[in-house]
């Protein structure tokens, strides 16, 4: 088993703090944020990276995670999104696109996570996919007058968009692609995921 590093332990702290509010982030992105903070501290204090790390204890890392939660407040961290007001109408075709994009994003995330964290990735994406599916299924009898559109909580759609966008960033930055997807298709996968994420953001902004 590879030796765990300082960064590994701080990533765990960061992700655990997010998970306590029902939010998730891939380990690569979390590592980039923490490494960026190390560089910032080193520059500010004119010290080495190793010295800068001594100033970044667990509480500082948790505070970084809390600030991120504030930045994504529109996703209502910790709330039961199945009970949130459903105010954004999505055409059925776009619901299908969102589900497909999330499934693709989950595969990208899973291909880039350590084996011990695959369960968290699957749970994270499965919960969002389940939410989309449950709302869609329940809307058929409730919205009989307008079956072509389904009402969703904007927070659920924004969360889905962030997951999809994060997977696009992973793939764009040289992350491992899922089995069966050749590297020649990387750019197309990235473009498709970003298009789908941007579409969800746009519809929650104008809806």
Short mmCIF file of C-alpha atoms in Angstrom, two decimals:
data_model
loop_
_atom_site.label_atom_id
_atom_site.label_comp_id
_atom_site.label_asym_id
_atom_site.label_seq_id
_atom_site.Cartn_x
_atom_site.Cartn_y
_atom_site.Cartn_z
CA UNK A 1 0.00 0.00 0.00
CA UNK A 2 1.42 3.43 -0.95
CA UNK A 3 2.49 5.60 1.96
CA UNK A 4 -0.10 8.23 2.81
CA UNK A 5 1.14 11.78 2.44
CA UNK A 6 0.34 15.01 4.27
CA UNK A 7 -1.84 15.99 1.30
CA UNK A 8 -3.76 12.70 1.45
CA UNK A 9 -4.69 13.31 5.08
CA UNK A 10 -5.73 16.92 4.46
CA UNK A 11 -7.85 15.90 1.48
CA UNK A 12 -9.64 13.46 3.79
CA UNK A 13 -10.32 16.26 6.29
CA UNK A 14 -11.55 18.59 3.56
CA UNK A 15 -13.89 16.03 1.99
CA UNK A 16 -15.24 14.84 5.34
CA UNK A 17 -16.20 18.42 6.22
CA UNK A 18 -18.04 18.77 2.91
CA UNK A 19 -19.70 15.37 3.28
CA UNK A 20 -21.09 16.37 6.68
CA UNK A 21 -23.33 18.82 4.80
CA UNK A 22 -24.14 16.38 2.03
CA UNK A 23 -21.69 17.92 -0.44
CA UNK A 24 -18.95 16.15 -2.37
CA UNK A 25 -15.89 16.99 -4.46
CA UNK A 26 -13.40 14.82 -6.30
CA UNK A 27 -10.07 14.22 -4.57
CA UNK A 28 -8.04 15.73 -7.40
CA UNK A 29 -9.87 19.06 -7.19
CA UNK A 30 -9.66 19.05 -3.39
CA UNK A 31 -5.93 18.42 -3.64
CA UNK A 32 -5.52 21.30 -6.07
CA UNK A 33 -7.33 23.68 -3.71
CA UNK A 34 -5.19 22.66 -0.74
CA UNK A 35 -1.97 22.80 -2.74
CA UNK A 36 -2.94 26.26 -3.93
CA UNK A 37 -3.42 27.33 -0.34
CA UNK A 38 0.02 25.97 0.56
CA UNK A 39 1.56 28.04 -2.25
CA UNK A 40 -0.34 31.14 -1.14
CA UNK A 41 0.85 30.80 2.45
CA UNK A 42 4.42 30.14 1.33
CA UNK A 43 4.40 33.27 -0.85
CA UNK A 44 2.76 35.45 1.79
CA UNK A 45 5.17 34.40 4.53
CA UNK A 46 8.25 33.94 2.33
CA UNK A 47 8.74 30.37 3.54
CA UNK A 48 9.13 26.98 1.90
CA UNK A 49 6.17 24.78 1.00
CA UNK A 50 7.11 22.37 3.77
CA UNK A 51 7.02 25.18 6.34
CA UNK A 52 3.77 26.52 4.92
CA UNK A 53 2.13 23.13 5.46
CA UNK A 54 2.79 23.39 9.18
CA UNK A 55 0.44 26.39 9.29
CA UNK A 56 -2.40 24.45 7.63
CA UNK A 57 -3.81 22.32 10.42
CA UNK A 58 -7.09 20.42 10.26
CA UNK A 59 -9.15 23.40 11.44
CA UNK A 60 -7.77 25.60 8.66
CA UNK A 61 -8.62 22.90 6.11
CA UNK A 62 -12.12 22.56 7.56
CA UNK A 63 -12.54 26.32 7.29
CA UNK A 64 -11.60 26.10 3.61
CA UNK A 65 -14.35 23.51 3.15
CA UNK A 66 -16.87 25.70 4.99
CA UNK A 67 -16.06 28.61 2.69
CA UNK A 68 -16.72 26.36 -0.28
CA UNK A 69 -20.08 25.43 1.21
CA UNK A 70 -20.92 29.13 1.39
CA UNK A 71 -19.96 29.53 -2.27
CA UNK A 72 -22.37 26.76 -3.29
CA UNK A 73 -25.17 27.91 -0.99
CA UNK A 74 -27.55 27.85 -3.96
CA UNK A 75 -27.29 24.05 -3.82
CA UNK A 76 -28.67 24.12 -0.26
CA UNK A 77 -25.99 22.00 1.46
CA UNK A 78 -27.45 19.62 4.02
CA UNK A 79 -31.06 20.15 2.90
CA UNK A 80 -33.40 17.38 1.79
CA UNK A 81 -33.68 18.36 -1.86
CA UNK A 82 -36.60 16.00 -2.40
CA UNK A 83 -38.62 18.30 -0.14
CA UNK A 84 -37.36 21.54 -1.68
CA UNK A 85 -39.71 23.69 -3.81
CA UNK A 86 -39.83 22.55 -7.42
CA UNK A 87 -39.84 25.69 -9.51
CA UNK A 88 -37.71 25.00 -12.60
CA UNK A 89 -39.45 23.27 -15.53
CA UNK A 90 -37.33 20.87 -17.56
CA UNK A 91 -38.49 19.38 -20.87
CA UNK A 92 -38.45 15.59 -20.75
CA UNK A 93 -35.70 15.52 -23.38
CA UNK A 94 -33.46 17.65 -21.13
CA UNK A 95 -34.19 15.37 -18.16
CA UNK A 96 -32.86 12.48 -20.24
CA UNK A 97 -29.77 14.46 -21.21
CA UNK A 98 -29.11 15.36 -17.57
CA UNK A 99 -29.40 11.73 -16.45
CA UNK A 100 -27.08 10.56 -19.23
CA UNK A 101 -24.55 13.30 -18.47
CA UNK A 102 -24.53 12.42 -14.76
CA UNK A 103 -23.97 8.76 -15.59
CA UNK A 104 -21.03 9.68 -17.83
CA UNK A 105 -19.67 12.03 -15.17
CA UNK A 106 -19.89 9.29 -12.54
CA UNK A 107 -17.79 7.00 -14.73
CA UNK A 108 -15.13 9.70 -15.15
CA UNK A 109 -15.05 10.34 -11.40
CA UNK A 110 -14.88 6.62 -10.61
CA UNK A 111 -11.96 6.16 -13.02
CA UNK A 112 -9.97 8.77 -11.11
CA UNK A 113 -10.71 7.87 -7.49
CA UNK A 114 -8.70 5.52 -5.26
CA UNK A 115 -10.47 2.16 -4.78
CA UNK A 116 -11.24 2.97 -1.16
CA UNK A 117 -13.31 6.00 -2.19
CA UNK A 118 -15.31 4.47 -5.03
CA UNK A 119 -18.23 3.83 -2.71
CA UNK A 120 -18.48 7.54 -1.89
CA UNK A 121 -18.45 8.46 -5.58
CA UNK A 122 -21.17 5.97 -6.44
CA UNK A 123 -23.32 7.09 -3.51
CA UNK A 124 -22.91 10.77 -4.39
CA UNK A 125 -23.96 10.42 -8.01
CA UNK A 126 -26.55 7.73 -7.34
CA UNK A 127 -28.37 10.02 -4.90
CA UNK A 128 -28.63 12.76 -7.51
CA UNK A 129 -29.67 10.32 -10.24
CA UNK A 130 -32.25 8.85 -7.89
CA UNK A 131 -33.61 12.31 -7.14
CA UNK A 132 -34.02 13.10 -10.82
CA UNK A 133 -35.70 9.75 -11.42
CA UNK A 134 -38.07 9.95 -8.47
CA UNK A 135 -39.20 13.45 -9.33
CA UNK A 136 -39.71 12.51 -12.96
CA UNK A 137 -41.73 9.42 -12.06
CA UNK A 138 -43.83 11.28 -9.51
CA UNK A 139 -44.55 14.16 -11.85
CA UNK A 140 -46.51 12.08 -14.37
CA UNK A 141 -49.77 12.00 -12.39
CA UNK A 142 -49.21 15.39 -10.72
CA UNK A 143 -48.53 17.30 -13.93
CA UNK A 144 -50.98 15.58 -16.25
CA UNK A 145 -51.89 18.94 -17.76
CA UNK A 146 -48.32 19.51 -18.91
CA UNK A 147 -46.60 16.13 -19.27
CA UNK A 148 -43.90 17.53 -21.56
CA UNK A 149 -42.18 19.36 -18.67
CA UNK A 150 -41.17 18.29 -15.17
CA UNK A 151 -40.68 20.71 -12.27
CA UNK A 152 -37.40 20.31 -10.34
CA UNK A 153 -35.80 22.02 -7.34
CA UNK A 154 -33.19 24.42 -8.73
CA UNK A 155 -30.71 23.31 -6.06
CA UNK A 156 -30.81 19.72 -7.33
CA UNK A 157 -30.14 20.85 -10.88
CA UNK A 158 -27.27 23.11 -9.82
CA UNK A 159 -25.71 20.28 -7.86
CA UNK A 160 -26.02 17.98 -10.86
CA UNK A 161 -24.41 20.65 -13.04
CA UNK A 162 -21.46 20.97 -10.65
CA UNK A 163 -20.88 17.23 -10.64
CA UNK A 164 -20.97 17.13 -14.44
CA UNK A 165 -18.72 20.18 -14.78
CA UNK A 166 -16.24 18.71 -12.30
CA UNK A 167 -15.99 15.52 -14.34
CA UNK A 168 -15.40 17.61 -17.48
CA UNK A 169 -12.52 19.38 -15.73
CA UNK A 170 -11.03 16.04 -14.69
CA UNK A 171 -11.12 14.76 -18.26
CA UNK A 172 -9.83 18.06 -19.67
CA UNK A 173 -6.85 18.05 -17.30
CA UNK A 174 -5.62 14.62 -18.35
CA UNK A 175 -7.62 12.47 -15.94
CA UNK A 176 -8.14 8.79 -16.63
CA UNK A 177 -11.00 8.11 -19.00
CA UNK A 178 -13.54 5.32 -18.33
CA UNK A 179 -12.92 1.96 -19.95
CA UNK A 180 -14.13 1.91 -23.54
CA UNK A 181 -13.56 5.63 -24.19
CA UNK A 182 -10.43 6.20 -26.32
CA UNK A 183 -8.23 9.20 -25.71
CA UNK A 184 -9.16 10.46 -29.18
CA UNK A 185 -12.67 11.05 -27.79
CA UNK A 186 -11.44 13.09 -24.79
CA UNK A 187 -12.14 16.51 -26.29
CA UNK A 188 -15.60 15.50 -27.44
CA UNK A 189 -16.44 14.08 -24.00
CA UNK A 190 -15.26 17.27 -22.30
CA UNK A 191 -17.23 19.47 -24.68
CA UNK A 192 -20.39 17.40 -24.25
CA UNK A 193 -20.20 17.38 -20.45
CA UNK A 194 -19.56 21.12 -20.32
CA UNK A 195 -22.43 21.80 -22.69
CA UNK A 196 -24.80 19.76 -20.55
CA UNK A 197 -23.61 21.38 -17.31
CA UNK A 198 -23.93 24.86 -18.81
CA UNK A 199 -27.42 24.03 -20.01
CA UNK A 200 -28.56 23.09 -16.52
CA UNK A 201 -27.03 26.23 -15.02
CA UNK A 202 -28.69 28.39 -17.67
CA UNK A 203 -32.13 26.92 -17.11
CA UNK A 204 -31.90 27.41 -13.32
CA UNK A 205 -30.79 30.99 -13.84
CA UNK A 206 -33.65 31.89 -16.16
CA UNK A 207 -36.26 29.56 -14.69
#
